[in-house]
Amino acid sequence: MNFKMLSITLMMALVALKGRAQDSDFMTLIKAATQAPSGHNSQPWWFETTTHSIVISPNLDKALPAVDSQHRELFISLGCALENLCTKATELHYQTEVILSEEGVITVGLHKSNTVVSDPLAAMIDKRQTNRSVYENRQIDPILLQRLIERVYQGQASTERQVKLYTFAKDTPPFETLTQAVLQGNTVQMGDPAFKSELLSWIRFNKKHAESTHDGLSYAVLGAPNLPRWVTEPIVKASLKAKTQNKTDLKKIQSSSHMVLLTTEKNDILTWIQIGRTLERFLLLLTQEGIAHAYLNQPCEVPEISATLRENLPIAHAYPQILLRLGYAQPMAYSKRKDIREVIKVKSEERRVWNL
């Protein structure tokens, strides 16, 4: 082999090694994105890769038509996945450029740069969890909470601050208004056969069931023991009543320190994605401070209740989008996630490269 051929061979080998390194990076970024929260842990996303980008698109086969008929929460979940991806990208020293289509398809341009500084929140992605337990009745320092909200907006231009976060401490009138709205939401939803049927379809009743799907709401995250399905399924079905759910939720709300309501002036796909980005960054910041969170989205999901909140809460007639309760709690089991190979769209000629 002459020197010219040797040089060409070495260059090709270097290009191949660089390509494999990038492939590994992209897989790492996609895995981080899939750690985002989603309604019923439905994981409603697809990922595609190009030489210098990752595309996130909705998987409408995972939509929740009964509870989320407009796909609002679905696109919020995509925004959460996007925020995780961009945050993790800093750890791998990638610059990101995000392009959103009107249909909610997200393209993230990725370019290596030694000038990119790692975001400490990247280390929180695997630790973040929705904690549905009863909390410890400990109050969060309101100054700390306000500081975390301010950090959500760091680096954002004023025109990008479409999402507002309102905090309401326990034993205040807005907290009580939201509590009653949650209970009203339960009454509406538990009276809807379609809602209950959809919810049941996403509950994983024991360890064997959860490990067969790696999605949905497992018995463990709901705080239930691992029992045979023929035992747990009838019990769960019997518990899907407004009175039972209200009793459970009221106990959890009363153990919490604050509620946080995320609102927007607009109510469209691009806004929903931005809500997801803001929400996920806030959740990572909470995780960093050891503060637990869980969702109380019933008032945002029932149109009549949402409309009432726009009028009765001090939120400038904005749209209520996401409602959280916050507090301190012991960690719970983590929700399972599908293998990333199940959520990546890969062309047949690329399968050998990705080992799929």
PDB file of N, CA, C and O in Angstrom, residues 12 16 21 46 73 155 177 230 244 257 264 328:
ATOM      1  N   MET A  12     -10.449   7.911   6.154  1.00  0.00           N
ATOM      2  CA  MET A  12     -11.753   7.250   6.165  1.00  0.00           C
ATOM      3  C   MET A  12     -12.016   6.628   7.531  1.00  0.00           C
ATOM      4  O   MET A  12     -13.144   6.674   8.044  1.00  0.00           O
ATOM      5  N   ALA A  16     -15.067   7.517  10.069  1.00  0.00           N
ATOM      6  CA  ALA A  16     -15.953   6.475  10.601  1.00  0.00           C
ATOM      7  C   ALA A  16     -16.010   6.523  12.123  1.00  0.00           C
ATOM      8  O   ALA A  16     -17.084   6.404  12.729  1.00  0.00           O
ATOM      9  N   ALA A  21     -18.917   7.988  17.106  1.00  0.00           N
ATOM     10  CA  ALA A  21     -18.978   8.793  18.337  1.00  0.00           C
ATOM     11  C   ALA A  21     -20.213   9.673  18.345  1.00  0.00           C
ATOM     12  O   ALA A  21     -20.896   9.806  19.361  1.00  0.00           O
ATOM     13  N   TRP A  46     -41.768  10.334  18.636  1.00  0.00           N
ATOM     14  CA  TRP A  46     -40.867   9.661  17.707  1.00  0.00           C
ATOM     15  C   TRP A  46     -39.602  10.506  17.591  1.00  0.00           C
ATOM     16  O   TRP A  46     -39.660  11.733  17.668  1.00  0.00           O
ATOM     17  N   GLU A  73     -51.696  18.289  26.086  1.00  0.00           N
ATOM     18  CA  GLU A  73     -50.709  17.715  26.991  1.00  0.00           C
ATOM     19  C   GLU A  73     -49.675  16.889  26.231  1.00  0.00           C
ATOM     20  O   GLU A  73     -48.523  16.771  26.667  1.00  0.00           O
ATOM     21  N   GLY A 155     -31.576  33.592  30.824  1.00  0.00           N
ATOM     22  CA  GLY A 155     -31.143  33.345  29.450  1.00  0.00           C
ATOM     23  C   GLY A 155     -32.240  33.485  28.417  1.00  0.00           C
ATOM     24  O   GLY A 155     -31.970  33.427  27.209  1.00  0.00           O
ATOM     25  N   THR A 177     -59.201  27.609  46.318  1.00  0.00           N
ATOM     26  CA  THR A 177     -59.937  27.618  45.052  1.00  0.00           C
ATOM     27  C   THR A 177     -59.455  26.494  44.140  1.00  0.00           C
ATOM     28  O   THR A 177     -60.267  25.772  43.523  1.00  0.00           O
ATOM     29  N   TRP A 230     -55.197 -10.578  38.903  1.00  0.00           N
ATOM     30  CA  TRP A 230     -56.595 -10.893  39.201  1.00  0.00           C
ATOM     31  C   TRP A 230     -57.026 -10.331  40.560  1.00  0.00           C
ATOM     32  O   TRP A 230     -58.217 -10.164  40.834  1.00  0.00           O
ATOM     33  N   THR A 244     -63.944   8.402  46.134  1.00  0.00           N
ATOM     34  CA  THR A 244     -62.680   7.778  46.521  1.00  0.00           C
ATOM     35  C   THR A 244     -61.495   8.624  46.082  1.00  0.00           C
ATOM     36  O   THR A 244     -60.544   8.863  46.844  1.00  0.00           O
ATOM     37  N   SER A 257     -46.979  21.739  50.312  1.00  0.00           N
ATOM     38  CA  SER A 257     -46.622  23.093  50.740  1.00  0.00           C
ATOM     39  C   SER A 257     -47.245  24.155  49.850  1.00  0.00           C
ATOM     40  O   SER A 257     -47.788  25.154  50.341  1.00  0.00           O
ATOM     41  N   THR A 264     -50.608  30.560  30.121  1.00  0.00           N
ATOM     42  CA  THR A 264     -50.165  31.232  28.899  1.00  0.00           C
ATOM     43  C   THR A 264     -51.296  32.108  28.365  1.00  0.00           C
ATOM     44  O   THR A 264     -52.472  31.867  28.636  1.00  0.00           O
ATOM     45  N   TYR A 328     -42.135  18.194  50.295  1.00  0.00           N
ATOM     46  CA  TYR A 328     -40.999  17.321  50.569  1.00  0.00           C
ATOM     47  C   TYR A 328     -41.525  15.910  50.809  1.00  0.00           C
ATOM     48  O   TYR A 328     -42.548  15.718  51.483  1.00  0.00           O
TER      49      TYR A 328
END
